[in-house]
Amino acid sequence: RKEVEQDPGPFNVPEGATVAFNCTYSNSASQSFFWYRQDCRKEPKLLMSVYSSGNEDGRFTAQLNRASQYISLLIRDSKLSDSATYLCVVKPEGGYNKLIFGAGTRLAVHP
Amino acid sequence: DTGVSQNPRHKITKRGQNVTFRCDPISEHNRLYWYRQTLGQGPEFLTYFQNEAQLEKSRLLSDRFSAERPKGSFSTLEIQRTEQGDSAMYLCASSLSLAGSYEEQYFGPGTRLTVT
């Protein structure tokens, strides 16, 4: 079983739509959680950290459920520029700050 | 540009040849990481340096792979006797350790290796 699992998509949505991505992780001792964004043939970039209390950054809302080992990302009012692959990322306890990435969920926003 | 840089950006090599990639981290960053990404997958951790010390290696890093960071600045990743399964994007990331807070890892543009 993979340590971080995501639905690969693709999610094809029209501009203005709300879309949600989910992710599960297997190591209950995981310490920190993130969403990264990766554009086609580019490097991953940090989108936002994920906290148990939930956090919001503009149109993006991230949520963590430690009991269910589940992470979510909600994108409201989708823009064409949101088209990318969204990577769910977990930092295990200890582990010298290495990151464990999911395979990513691809989002395509169309006019 | 003060971000992480990697060279070369693309490398095509024949099976059995040795290749070496270079990563220049953000100048004040003391931590450096190598990851490998294949098509349709997320990056997979390979190894980690704090300054010049290599502190963690993934079991993915077979004995054909070696990484160095000789003066705690740039790093090299060498693959000996390349195999077709080594074809991937090799990503380098760096971060600055700060006590008590998450250190964002900044990724370079990657080196795309194709083994023919």
PDB file of C-alpha atoms in Angstrom:
ATOM      1  CA  ARG A   1       0.000   0.000   0.000  1.00  0.00           C
ATOM      2  CA  LYS A   2       1.321   3.468  -0.866  1.00  0.00           C
ATOM      3  CA  GLU A   3       2.034   5.811   2.025  1.00  0.00           C
ATOM      4  CA  VAL A   4       0.011   8.624   0.445  1.00  0.00           C
ATOM      5  CA  GLU A   5      -2.885   7.861  -1.890  1.00  0.00           C
ATOM      6  CA  GLN A   6      -4.769  10.238  -4.150  1.00  0.00           C
ATOM      7  CA  ASP A   7      -7.340   9.928  -6.908  1.00  0.00           C
ATOM      8  CA  PRO A   8      -5.289  10.605 -10.079  1.00  0.00           C
ATOM      9  CA  GLY A   9      -8.196  12.268 -11.889  1.00  0.00           C
ATOM     10  CA  PRO A  10      -8.270  14.059 -14.227  1.00  0.00           C
ATOM     11  CA  PHE A  11     -10.903  16.384 -12.887  1.00  0.00           C
ATOM     12  CA  ASN A  12     -12.306  18.408 -15.788  1.00  0.00           C
ATOM     13  CA  VAL A  13     -14.287  21.380 -14.516  1.00  0.00           C
ATOM     14  CA  PRO A  14     -15.603  24.633 -16.000  1.00  0.00           C
ATOM     15  CA  GLU A  15     -14.343  27.991 -14.857  1.00  0.00           C
ATOM     16  CA  GLY A  16     -16.085  29.083 -11.678  1.00  0.00           C
ATOM     17  CA  ALA A  17     -16.702  25.567 -10.419  1.00  0.00           C
ATOM     18  CA  THR A  18     -15.849  24.308  -6.965  1.00  0.00           C
ATOM     19  CA  VAL A  19     -13.701  21.183  -6.892  1.00  0.00           C
ATOM     20  CA  ALA A  20     -12.460  19.036  -4.021  1.00  0.00           C
ATOM     21  CA  PHE A  21      -9.515  16.661  -3.842  1.00  0.00           C
ATOM     22  CA  ASN A  22      -8.972  14.028  -1.206  1.00  0.00           C
ATOM     23  CA  CYS A  23      -5.950  12.172   0.027  1.00  0.00           C
ATOM     24  CA  THR A  24      -5.306   9.451   2.610  1.00  0.00           C
ATOM     25  CA  TYR A  25      -2.070   8.599   4.359  1.00  0.00           C
ATOM     26  CA  SER A  26      -1.050   5.385   6.056  1.00  0.00           C
ATOM     27  CA  ASN A  27       1.414   6.474   8.766  1.00  0.00           C
ATOM     28  CA  SER A  28      -0.548   7.658  11.776  1.00  0.00           C
ATOM     29  CA  ALA A  29       2.631   9.185  13.241  1.00  0.00           C
ATOM     30  CA  SER A  30       2.945  11.617  10.341  1.00  0.00           C
ATOM     31  CA  GLN A  31       3.788  15.050  11.574  1.00  0.00           C
ATOM     32  CA  SER A  32       3.031  17.670   8.935  1.00  0.00           C
ATOM     33  CA  PHE A  33       0.866  17.872   5.855  1.00  0.00           C
ATOM     34  CA  PHE A  34       0.921  19.980   2.716  1.00  0.00           C
ATOM     35  CA  TRP A  35      -0.509  20.507  -0.718  1.00  0.00           C
ATOM     36  CA  TYR A  36       1.980  21.203  -3.494  1.00  0.00           C
ATOM     37  CA  ARG A  37       1.116  22.292  -7.009  1.00  0.00           C
ATOM     38  CA  GLN A  38       3.022  21.079 -10.050  1.00  0.00           C
ATOM     39  CA  ASP A  39       2.532  22.535 -13.510  1.00  0.00           C
ATOM     40  CA  CYS A  40       3.288  20.375 -16.524  1.00  0.00           C
ATOM     41  CA  ARG A  41       7.046  19.672 -16.772  1.00  0.00           C
ATOM     42  CA  LYS A  42       7.807  22.076 -13.922  1.00  0.00           C
ATOM     43  CA  GLU A  43       8.981  21.638 -10.362  1.00  0.00           C
ATOM     44  CA  PRO A  44       6.556  21.238  -7.435  1.00  0.00           C
ATOM     45  CA  LYS A  45       5.758  24.376  -5.464  1.00  0.00           C
ATOM     46  CA  LEU A  46       4.221  24.653  -2.028  1.00  0.00           C
ATOM     47  CA  LEU A  47       0.560  25.665  -2.257  1.00  0.00           C
ATOM     48  CA  MET A  48      -0.331  25.520   1.414  1.00  0.00           C
ATOM     49  CA  SER A  49       0.245  23.718   4.687  1.00  0.00           C
ATOM     50  CA  VAL A  50      -2.639  21.775   6.208  1.00  0.00           C
ATOM     51  CA  TYR A  51      -3.625  22.095   9.858  1.00  0.00           C
ATOM     52  CA  SER A  52      -6.081  20.132  11.993  1.00  0.00           C
ATOM     53  CA  SER A  53      -8.121  23.270  12.538  1.00  0.00           C
ATOM     54  CA  GLY A  54      -8.427  23.759   8.781  1.00  0.00           C
ATOM     55  CA  ASN A  55      -6.950  26.682   6.945  1.00  0.00           C
ATOM     56  CA  GLU A  56      -7.895  28.921   4.094  1.00  0.00           C
ATOM     57  CA  ASP A  57      -5.872  30.919   1.594  1.00  0.00           C
ATOM     58  CA  GLY A  58      -8.077  32.905  -0.733  1.00  0.00           C
ATOM     59  CA  ARG A  59     -10.023  30.448  -2.870  1.00  0.00           C
ATOM     60  CA  PHE A  60      -8.218  27.438  -1.375  1.00  0.00           C
ATOM     61  CA  THR A  61      -9.261  25.607   1.791  1.00  0.00           C
ATOM     62  CA  ALA A  62      -7.354  22.678   3.263  1.00  0.00           C
ATOM     63  CA  GLN A  63      -8.541  20.321   5.957  1.00  0.00           C
ATOM     64  CA  LEU A  64      -6.898  17.549   7.962  1.00  0.00           C
ATOM     65  CA  ASN A  65      -8.659  14.732   9.799  1.00  0.00           C
ATOM     66  CA  ARG A  66      -6.022  12.919  11.862  1.00  0.00           C
ATOM     67  CA  ALA A  67      -8.455  10.285  13.154  1.00  0.00           C
ATOM     68  CA  SER A  68      -9.337   9.210   9.607  1.00  0.00           C
ATOM     69  CA  GLN A  69      -5.853   9.995   8.216  1.00  0.00           C
ATOM     70  CA  TYR A  70      -7.490  12.064   5.532  1.00  0.00           C
ATOM     71  CA  ILE A  71      -6.531  15.386   3.920  1.00  0.00           C
ATOM     72  CA  SER A  72      -8.632  17.499   1.606  1.00  0.00           C
ATOM     73  CA  LEU A  73      -8.237  20.515  -0.653  1.00  0.00           C
ATOM     74  CA  LEU A  74     -11.168  22.617  -1.836  1.00  0.00           C
ATOM     75  CA  ILE A  75     -10.811  25.093  -4.674  1.00  0.00           C
ATOM     76  CA  ARG A  76     -13.633  27.586  -5.121  1.00  0.00           C
ATOM     77  CA  ASP A  77     -14.334  29.693  -8.221  1.00  0.00           C
ATOM     78  CA  SER A  78     -11.847  27.737 -10.361  1.00  0.00           C
ATOM     79  CA  LYS A  79      -9.684  29.721 -12.774  1.00  0.00           C
ATOM     80  CA  LEU A  80      -8.045  28.517 -15.979  1.00  0.00           C
ATOM     81  CA  SER A  81      -4.718  29.129 -14.221  1.00  0.00           C
ATOM     82  CA  ASP A  82      -5.601  26.523 -11.569  1.00  0.00           C
ATOM     83  CA  SER A  83      -5.041  23.772 -14.160  1.00  0.00           C
ATOM     84  CA  ALA A  84      -2.178  21.710 -12.749  1.00  0.00           C
ATOM     85  CA  THR A  85      -1.415  18.571 -10.764  1.00  0.00           C
ATOM     86  CA  TYR A  86      -2.029  18.826  -7.037  1.00  0.00           C
ATOM     87  CA  LEU A  87       0.263  16.730  -4.873  1.00  0.00           C
ATOM     88  CA  CYS A  88      -0.691  15.648  -1.385  1.00  0.00           C
ATOM     89  CA  VAL A  89       2.431  15.617   0.785  1.00  0.00           C
ATOM     90  CA  VAL A  90       3.179  14.202   4.216  1.00  0.00           C
ATOM     91  CA  LYS A  91       6.204  14.704   6.421  1.00  0.00           C
ATOM     92  CA  PRO A  92       6.740  11.630   8.606  1.00  0.00           C
ATOM     93  CA  GLU A  93       7.647  11.942  12.262  1.00  0.00           C
ATOM     94  CA  GLY A  94      11.414  12.342  12.489  1.00  0.00           C
ATOM     95  CA  GLY A  95      12.831  11.567   9.053  1.00  0.00           C
ATOM     96  CA  TYR A  96      15.027  14.621   8.693  1.00  0.00           C
ATOM     97  CA  ASN A  97      12.351  16.658   6.977  1.00  0.00           C
ATOM     98  CA  LYS A  98      11.981  14.356   3.968  1.00  0.00           C
ATOM     99  CA  LEU A  99       8.639  14.602   2.215  1.00  0.00           C
ATOM    100  CA  ILE A 100       6.406  11.756   1.063  1.00  0.00           C
ATOM    101  CA  PHE A 101       4.387  12.681  -2.018  1.00  0.00           C
ATOM    102  CA  GLY A 102       1.205  11.223  -3.403  1.00  0.00           C
ATOM    103  CA  ALA A 103       1.022  10.566  -7.127  1.00  0.00           C
ATOM    104  CA  GLY A 104      -1.002  13.721  -7.654  1.00  0.00           C
ATOM    105  CA  THR A 105      -4.476  14.658  -8.850  1.00  0.00           C
ATOM    106  CA  ARG A 106      -4.687  16.349 -12.210  1.00  0.00           C
ATOM    107  CA  LEU A 107      -7.063  19.294 -12.599  1.00  0.00           C
ATOM    108  CA  ALA A 108      -8.091  20.768 -15.950  1.00  0.00           C
ATOM    109  CA  VAL A 109     -10.226  23.910 -15.844  1.00  0.00           C
ATOM    110  CA  HIS A 110     -11.917  24.754 -19.149  1.00  0.00           C
ATOM    111  CA  PRO A 111     -13.662  27.939 -20.352  1.00  0.00           C
TER     112      PRO A 111
ATOM    113  CA  ASP B   1      17.778  34.196 -10.261  1.00  0.00           C
ATOM    114  CA  THR B   2      18.395  33.155  -6.641  1.00  0.00           C
ATOM    115  CA  GLY B   3      16.404  29.918  -6.708  1.00  0.00           C
ATOM    116  CA  VAL B   4      17.671  26.337  -6.816  1.00  0.00           C
ATOM    117  CA  SER B   5      19.461  25.574 -10.057  1.00  0.00           C
ATOM    118  CA  GLN B   6      20.209  22.216 -11.631  1.00  0.00           C
ATOM    119  CA  ASN B   7      22.451  21.227 -14.506  1.00  0.00           C
ATOM    120  CA  PRO B   8      22.099  19.849 -17.023  1.00  0.00           C
ATOM    121  CA  ARG B   9      18.379  20.262 -17.602  1.00  0.00           C
ATOM    122  CA  HIS B  10      18.271  17.306 -19.955  1.00  0.00           C
ATOM    123  CA  LYS B  11      20.577  14.324 -20.359  1.00  0.00           C
ATOM    124  CA  ILE B  12      20.324  11.502 -22.862  1.00  0.00           C
ATOM    125  CA  THR B  13      22.702   8.630 -22.320  1.00  0.00           C
ATOM    126  CA  LYS B  14      23.178   5.071 -23.436  1.00  0.00           C
ATOM    127  CA  ARG B  15      22.625   2.184 -21.094  1.00  0.00           C
ATOM    128  CA  GLY B  16      25.769   1.388 -19.143  1.00  0.00           C
ATOM    129  CA  GLN B  17      27.180   4.910 -19.181  1.00  0.00           C
ATOM    130  CA  ASN B  18      27.798   7.000 -16.073  1.00  0.00           C
ATOM    131  CA  VAL B  19      26.075  10.353 -15.572  1.00  0.00           C
ATOM    132  CA  THR B  20      26.503  13.150 -13.043  1.00  0.00           C
ATOM    133  CA  PHE B  21      24.044  15.877 -12.170  1.00  0.00           C
ATOM    134  CA  ARG B  22      24.700  19.060 -10.259  1.00  0.00           C
ATOM    135  CA  CYS B  23      22.467  21.023  -7.892  1.00  0.00           C
ATOM    136  CA  ASP B  24      23.145  24.523  -6.595  1.00  0.00           C
ATOM    137  CA  PRO B  25      20.832  25.273  -3.669  1.00  0.00           C
ATOM    138  CA  ILE B  26      19.656  28.660  -2.476  1.00  0.00           C
ATOM    139  CA  SER B  27      22.810  30.170  -1.009  1.00  0.00           C
ATOM    140  CA  GLU B  28      21.985  30.296   2.700  1.00  0.00           C
ATOM    141  CA  HIS B  29      20.172  26.945   2.784  1.00  0.00           C
ATOM    142  CA  ASN B  30      21.938  24.296   4.844  1.00  0.00           C
ATOM    143  CA  ARG B  31      19.694  21.341   3.913  1.00  0.00           C
ATOM    144  CA  LEU B  32      19.634  19.726   0.501  1.00  0.00           C
ATOM    145  CA  TYR B  33      17.486  16.885  -0.820  1.00  0.00           C
ATOM    146  CA  TRP B  34      17.395  14.748  -3.941  1.00  0.00           C
ATOM    147  CA  TYR B  35      14.138  13.269  -5.232  1.00  0.00           C
ATOM    148  CA  ARG B  36      13.274  11.246  -8.326  1.00  0.00           C
ATOM    149  CA  GLN B  37      10.017  11.580 -10.247  1.00  0.00           C
ATOM    150  CA  THR B  38       8.733   9.239 -12.939  1.00  0.00           C
ATOM    151  CA  LEU B  39       5.807   9.900 -15.242  1.00  0.00           C
ATOM    152  CA  GLY B  40       2.476   9.912 -13.438  1.00  0.00           C
ATOM    153  CA  GLN B  41       4.037   9.658 -10.001  1.00  0.00           C
ATOM    154  CA  GLY B  42       4.943  12.120  -7.296  1.00  0.00           C
ATOM    155  CA  PRO B  43       8.566  12.784  -6.368  1.00  0.00           C
ATOM    156  CA  GLU B  44      10.240  10.021  -4.336  1.00  0.00           C
ATOM    157  CA  PHE B  45      12.862  10.869  -1.717  1.00  0.00           C
ATOM    158  CA  LEU B  46      16.379   9.676  -2.491  1.00  0.00           C
ATOM    159  CA  THR B  47      18.758  11.314  -0.036  1.00  0.00           C
ATOM    160  CA  TYR B  48      19.304  14.269   2.282  1.00  0.00           C
ATOM    161  CA  PHE B  49      22.273  16.412   3.340  1.00  0.00           C
ATOM    162  CA  GLN B  50      22.639  18.740   6.258  1.00  0.00           C
ATOM    163  CA  ASN B  51      25.606  20.889   5.350  1.00  0.00           C
ATOM    164  CA  GLU B  52      28.141  18.371   3.982  1.00  0.00           C
ATOM    165  CA  ALA B  53      26.855  15.371   5.942  1.00  0.00           C
ATOM    166  CA  GLN B  54      24.653  12.846   4.140  1.00  0.00           C
ATOM    167  CA  LEU B  55      22.192  11.961   6.912  1.00  0.00           C
ATOM    168  CA  GLU B  56      19.600   9.791   5.203  1.00  0.00           C
ATOM    169  CA  LYS B  57      19.453   7.577   2.128  1.00  0.00           C
ATOM    170  CA  SER B  58      16.394   5.873   0.697  1.00  0.00           C
ATOM    171  CA  ARG B  59      16.512   2.185  -0.144  1.00  0.00           C
ATOM    172  CA  LEU B  60      15.751   3.412  -3.690  1.00  0.00           C
ATOM    173  CA  LEU B  61      19.345   4.624  -3.792  1.00  0.00           C
ATOM    174  CA  SER B  62      21.085   1.489  -4.999  1.00  0.00           C
ATOM    175  CA  ASP B  63      24.863   1.093  -4.899  1.00  0.00           C
ATOM    176  CA  ARG B  64      25.001   2.516  -8.427  1.00  0.00           C
ATOM    177  CA  PHE B  65      23.920   5.878  -7.054  1.00  0.00           C
ATOM    178  CA  SER B  66      26.159   8.193  -5.072  1.00  0.00           C
ATOM    179  CA  ALA B  67      25.609  11.727  -3.891  1.00  0.00           C
ATOM    180  CA  GLU B  68      28.015  14.237  -2.436  1.00  0.00           C
ATOM    181  CA  ARG B  69      27.930  17.724  -1.057  1.00  0.00           C
ATOM    182  CA  PRO B  70      31.640  18.321  -0.505  1.00  0.00           C
ATOM    183  CA  LYS B  71      31.664  21.809   0.988  1.00  0.00           C
ATOM    184  CA  GLY B  72      28.093  22.051   2.131  1.00  0.00           C
ATOM    185  CA  SER B  73      27.156  24.130  -0.887  1.00  0.00           C
ATOM    186  CA  PHE B  74      26.452  22.474  -4.264  1.00  0.00           C
ATOM    187  CA  SER B  75      25.706  18.774  -4.556  1.00  0.00           C
ATOM    188  CA  THR B  76      26.283  16.135  -7.202  1.00  0.00           C
ATOM    189  CA  LEU B  77      24.339  12.962  -7.896  1.00  0.00           C
ATOM    190  CA  GLU B  78      26.139  10.298  -9.911  1.00  0.00           C
ATOM    191  CA  ILE B  79      24.554   7.237 -11.457  1.00  0.00           C
ATOM    192  CA  GLN B  80      26.934   4.527 -12.590  1.00  0.00           C
ATOM    193  CA  ARG B  81      26.142   1.905 -15.241  1.00  0.00           C
ATOM    194  CA  THR B  82      22.802   3.516 -16.061  1.00  0.00           C
ATOM    195  CA  GLU B  83      19.786   1.317 -16.750  1.00  0.00           C
ATOM    196  CA  GLN B  84      16.611   2.150 -18.657  1.00  0.00           C
ATOM    197  CA  GLY B  85      14.734   2.128 -15.360  1.00  0.00           C
ATOM    198  CA  ASP B  86      16.818   5.107 -14.250  1.00  0.00           C
ATOM    199  CA  SER B  87      15.001   7.306 -16.787  1.00  0.00           C
ATOM    200  CA  ALA B  88      13.222   9.931 -14.698  1.00  0.00           C
ATOM    201  CA  MET B  89      13.255  13.554 -13.604  1.00  0.00           C
ATOM    202  CA  TYR B  90      15.805  14.108 -10.835  1.00  0.00           C
ATOM    203  CA  LEU B  91      14.761  16.968  -8.573  1.00  0.00           C
ATOM    204  CA  CYS B  92      16.879  18.791  -6.054  1.00  0.00           C
ATOM    205  CA  ALA B  93      15.407  20.827  -3.209  1.00  0.00           C
ATOM    206  CA  SER B  94      16.885  22.953  -0.460  1.00  0.00           C
ATOM    207  CA  SER B  95      15.698  24.418   2.821  1.00  0.00           C
ATOM    208  CA  LEU B  96      16.943  26.466   5.721  1.00  0.00           C
ATOM    209  CA  SER B  97      16.643  24.815   9.117  1.00  0.00           C
ATOM    210  CA  LEU B  98      14.912  27.016  11.643  1.00  0.00           C
ATOM    211  CA  ALA B  99      14.234  25.670  15.131  1.00  0.00           C
ATOM    212  CA  GLY B 100      10.575  25.123  15.856  1.00  0.00           C
ATOM    213  CA  SER B 101       9.133  25.853  12.438  1.00  0.00           C
ATOM    214  CA  TYR B 102       8.482  24.031   9.207  1.00  0.00           C
ATOM    215  CA  GLU B 103      11.167  24.577   6.625  1.00  0.00           C
ATOM    216  CA  GLU B 104       9.732  24.958   3.162  1.00  0.00           C
ATOM    217  CA  GLN B 105      11.619  22.937   0.593  1.00  0.00           C
ATOM    218  CA  TYR B 106      12.285  24.872  -2.594  1.00  0.00           C
ATOM    219  CA  PHE B 107      12.658  22.706  -5.659  1.00  0.00           C
ATOM    220  CA  GLY B 108      14.904  23.211  -8.653  1.00  0.00           C
ATOM    221  CA  PRO B 109      13.685  22.725 -12.241  1.00  0.00           C
ATOM    222  CA  GLY B 110      15.053  19.183 -12.348  1.00  0.00           C
ATOM    223  CA  THR B 111      17.305  17.192 -14.652  1.00  0.00           C
ATOM    224  CA  ARG B 112      15.427  14.932 -17.044  1.00  0.00           C
ATOM    225  CA  LEU B 113      17.405  11.747 -17.698  1.00  0.00           C
ATOM    226  CA  THR B 114      16.649   9.486 -20.635  1.00  0.00           C
ATOM    227  CA  VAL B 115      18.536   6.206 -20.855  1.00  0.00           C
ATOM    228  CA  THR B 116      18.384   4.586 -24.299  1.00  0.00           C
TER     229      THR B 116
END
